[in-house]
CSV table of C-alpha atoms and ligand atoms in Angstrom, one decimal:
chain,number,residue,atom,x,y,z
A,1,MET,CA,0.1,0.0,0.0
A,2,SER,CA,2.9,2.1,-0.8
A,3,GLU,CA,1.2,4.7,-3.6
A,4,ARG,CA,-1.0,6.8,-1.6
A,5,VAL,CA,-0.6,5.5,1.9
A,6,ILE,CA,0.1,9.3,3.4
A,7,LEU,CA,-3.7,9.4,2.8
A,8,ALA,CA,-5.9,6.3,2.2
A,9,ASP,CA,-8.6,6.4,0.0
A,10,CYS,CA,-11.3,5.8,2.4
A,11,CYS,CA,-10.0,8.5,4.8
A,12,GLU,CA,-10.2,11.4,1.9
A,13,ASP,CA,-13.4,9.9,0.4
A,14,TRP,CA,-14.9,10.3,4.0
A,15,ILE,CA,-13.8,14.0,4.8
A,16,LEU,CA,-14.6,15.1,1.1
A,17,GLN,CA,-17.7,14.1,1.5
A,18,TRP,CA,-18.8,14.8,5.1
A,19,GLY,CA,-16.5,16.5,6.5
A,20,GLY,CA,-17.5,19.8,6.2
A,21,PHE,CA,-20.0,18.7,8.2
A,22,TYR,CA,-18.3,18.3,11.7
A,23,PRO,CA,-17.7,21.3,13.9
A,24,GLU,CA,-14.3,22.9,14.5
A,25,GLY,CA,-12.6,20.7,17.0
A,26,GLY,CA,-15.3,17.9,16.3
A,27,ALA,CA,-13.4,14.1,16.5
A,28,PHE,CA,-14.5,11.5,14.2
A,29,ALA,CA,-13.5,8.5,12.7
A,30,CYS,CA,-13.2,7.4,9.1
A,31,PRO,CA,-16.0,4.2,9.2
A,32,GLU,CA,-14.2,1.8,6.9
A,33,CYS,CA,-10.8,1.7,8.1
A,34,ALA,CA,-11.6,3.3,12.0
A,35,THR,CA,-8.8,6.3,11.5
A,36,GLU,CA,-9.3,9.0,13.7
A,37,TRP,CA,-9.6,12.3,13.0
A,38,THR,CA,-10.1,15.9,14.0
A,39,LYS,CA,-11.4,18.8,12.3
A,40,ALA,CA,-8.6,21.6,12.9
A,41,ARG,CA,-10.0,24.4,11.2
A,42,GLY,CA,-12.3,25.2,8.5
A,43,SER,CA,-11.3,23.1,6.1
A,44,ALA,CA,-8.3,21.7,7.4
A,45,PHE,CA,-8.3,18.2,9.2
A,46,ARG,CA,-5.9,16.3,11.6
A,47,ARG,CA,-5.0,12.9,11.8
A,48,VAL,CA,-4.9,12.4,15.9
A,49,ALA,CA,-2.0,9.3,15.3
A,50,ASP,CA,0.5,11.3,13.8
A,51,GLY,CA,-0.4,15.0,13.9
A,52,ARG,CA,-0.7,15.5,9.9
A,53,GLU,CA,-2.7,17.8,8.6
A,54,PHE,CA,-4.8,18.6,5.3
A,55,GLU,CA,-6.7,20.7,4.2
A,56,ARG,CA,-9.9,20.5,1.0
A,57,ARG,CA,-8.6,22.1,-2.2
A,58,GLU,CA,-10.2,22.1,-5.4
A,59,ARG,CA,-8.5,21.7,-9.0
A,60,ARG,CA,-10.9,23.8,-11.2
A,61,GLY,CA,-11.8,23.4,-14.9
A,62,PRO,CA,-11.8,26.4,-17.5
A,63,ARG,CA,-15.1,28.7,-16.9
A,64,PRO,CA,-17.7,27.7,-19.1
A,65,GLY,CA,-18.3,30.1,-22.0
A,66,SER,CA,-21.7,31.3,-23.3
A,67,ALA,CA,-23.5,28.2,-22.0
A,68,GLY,CA,-23.3,29.3,-18.4
A,69,GLY,CA,-23.1,27.8,-16.0
A,70,ASP,CA,-20.5,26.6,-13.2
A,71,ALA,CA,-16.8,25.3,-13.8
A,72,ALA,CA,-15.7,21.8,-13.2
A,73,ALA,CA,-14.2,21.5,-10.0
A,74,PHE,CA,-12.6,18.4,-8.4
A,75,PRO,CA,-12.3,18.6,-4.2
A,76,TYR,CA,-8.8,16.6,-3.0
A,77,LEU,CA,-7.2,16.9,0.2
A,78,ALA,CA,-3.7,18.4,0.2
A,79,SER,CA,-1.0,17.9,3.1
A,80,VAL,CA,-0.5,21.3,4.3
A,81,HIS,CA,3.4,20.2,5.8
A,82,GLY,CA,3.5,19.8,1.7
A,83,HIS,CA,4.0,15.7,1.4
A,84,GLU,CA,2.3,14.4,-1.3
A,85,PRO,CA,1.0,11.0,-2.6
A,86,ASN,CA,3.0,10.3,-5.8
A,87,VAL,CA,-0.2,9.7,-7.5
A,88,GLU,CA,-2.8,12.7,-7.7
A,89,ARG,CA,-6.4,11.7,-6.2
A,90,CYS,CA,-7.7,12.4,-9.7
A,91,CYS,CA,-4.8,9.9,-11.9
A,92,ALA,CA,-6.0,7.1,-8.6
A,93,LYS,CA,-10.1,7.4,-8.8
A,94,ILE,CA,-9.6,7.4,-12.7
A,95,LEU,CA,-7.3,4.8,-13.2
A,96,LEU,CA,-8.8,2.8,-10.4
A,97,THR,CA,-12.0,3.3,-12.2
A,98,HIS,CA,-11.1,2.8,-15.8
A,99,GLY,CA,-7.7,1.9,-15.7
A,100,ALA,CA,-8.7,-2.0,-16.4
A,101,ALA,CA,-10.8,-0.9,-19.5
A,102,MET,CA,-8.9,1.4,-21.0
A,103,ARG,CA,-7.5,0.9,-24.0
A,104,GLU,CA,-3.5,0.4,-24.2
A,105,GLY,CA,-1.3,3.7,-24.9
A,106,SER,CA,-1.0,7.1,-23.8
A,107,PHE,CA,-3.8,8.7,-21.4
A,108,VAL,CA,-4.1,12.3,-20.2
A,109,CYS,CA,-5.2,12.7,-16.9
A,110,PRO,CA,-8.2,15.7,-17.7
A,111,VAL,CA,-7.9,17.2,-14.3
A,112,CYS,CA,-4.1,17.3,-13.8
A,113,SER,CA,-3.4,16.9,-17.3
A,114,THR,CA,-0.6,14.2,-16.1
A,115,ARG,CA,0.0,12.1,-19.0
A,116,TRP,CA,0.0,8.1,-18.3
A,117,GLU,CA,0.9,4.9,-20.3
A,118,LYS,CA,-1.6,1.8,-20.3
A,119,ARG,CA,-0.4,-1.6,-20.9
A,120,SER,CA,-0.7,-5.4,-19.9
A,121,GLU,CA,1.4,-7.3,-18.1
A,122,ARG,CA,1.4,-10.9,-17.0
A,123,LEU,CA,1.7,-10.9,-13.2
A,124,HIS,CA,1.6,-14.7,-11.2
A,125,GLY,CA,-0.1,-15.9,-14.5
A,126,LEU,CA,-3.0,-13.2,-14.7
A,127,ARG,CA,-3.1,-10.5,-17.1
A,128,VAL,CA,-2.9,-7.4,-15.6
A,129,PRO,CA,-3.5,-3.5,-16.2
A,130,VAL,CA,0.0,-1.7,-15.8
A,131,PHE,CA,0.3,1.9,-16.0
A,132,GLU,CA,3.3,4.2,-15.8
A,133,ARG,CA,4.0,7.8,-16.1
A,134,GLU,CA,7.3,10.3,-15.8
A,135,GLY,CA,8.6,10.7,-12.3
A,136,LEU,CA,7.0,7.5,-10.9
A,137,ALA,CA,9.5,5.1,-9.1
A,138,GLY,CA,8.2,1.9,-11.3
A,139,PRO,CA,5.2,1.0,-13.0
A,140,LEU,CA,1.8,0.4,-11.1
A,141,THR,CA,-1.4,-1.8,-11.2
A,142,ILE,CA,-4.4,-2.4,-9.4
A,143,GLN,CA,-4.6,-4.2,-6.3
A,144,ALA,CA,-7.6,-5.3,-5.0
A,145,GLY,CA,-7.9,-4.7,-1.1
A,146,ARG,CA,-9.9,-5.8,1.9
A,147,THR,CA,-12.7,-3.1,0.9
A,148,ARG,CA,-12.1,-1.4,-2.1
A,149,PRO,CA,-9.2,-1.7,-4.9
A,150,PHE,CA,-5.9,0.5,-5.0
A,151,LEU,CA,-2.7,1.0,-6.6
A,152,VAL,CA,0.4,-0.7,-6.0
A,153,SER,CA,3.9,-0.7,-7.9
A,154,VAL,CA,4.1,-4.1,-9.9
A,155,SER,CA,6.6,-5.3,-7.7
A,156,GLU,CA,4.5,-5.5,-4.4
A,157,TYR,CA,1.3,-6.5,-6.6
A,158,SER,CA,-0.2,-10.1,-5.2
A,159,PRO,CA,-2.9,-11.6,-7.1
A,160,PRO,CA,-6.6,-12.0,-5.6
A,161,ARG,CA,-6.9,-15.6,-3.0
A,162,ASP,CA,-9.9,-17.1,-4.9
B,201,ZN,ZN1,-10.2,5.5,6.1
B,202,ZN,ZN1,-4.9,13.6,-12.4
């Protein structure tokens, strides 16, 4: 679980959707992994175990022209102390949802413009999707987790048991 270990997806999803409803100083736990959190202030949340703080931010698309309406927005939690996961939330969401069915070749994330290369590889006798981008330590694949899939280095992949 090394790629997005800085902040578990389950905690990020929970805080992005429900965090705004907690009062300042309010304590809560992620219902999926039981990690304890407090709402530090405004849109900042502190993980109790290590004191790391994460703040809600948004990436915005271009303003719609004559059609009107709001620009597309993608919220995420950024580390207040500057340690970021090496895969952006937008890319992780897209690869976990669409990655397996994606055509081989390059794919550009519409949110953060990261360019990925997708191919397939045989790992432990299984054909798995593999994703790579510049600057990453090594290629990634999709690992089935206890409650949801996550991205792992190909070298850390273990096949599903059943
Ligand atoms: Zn969690
Ligand atoms: Zn992205």
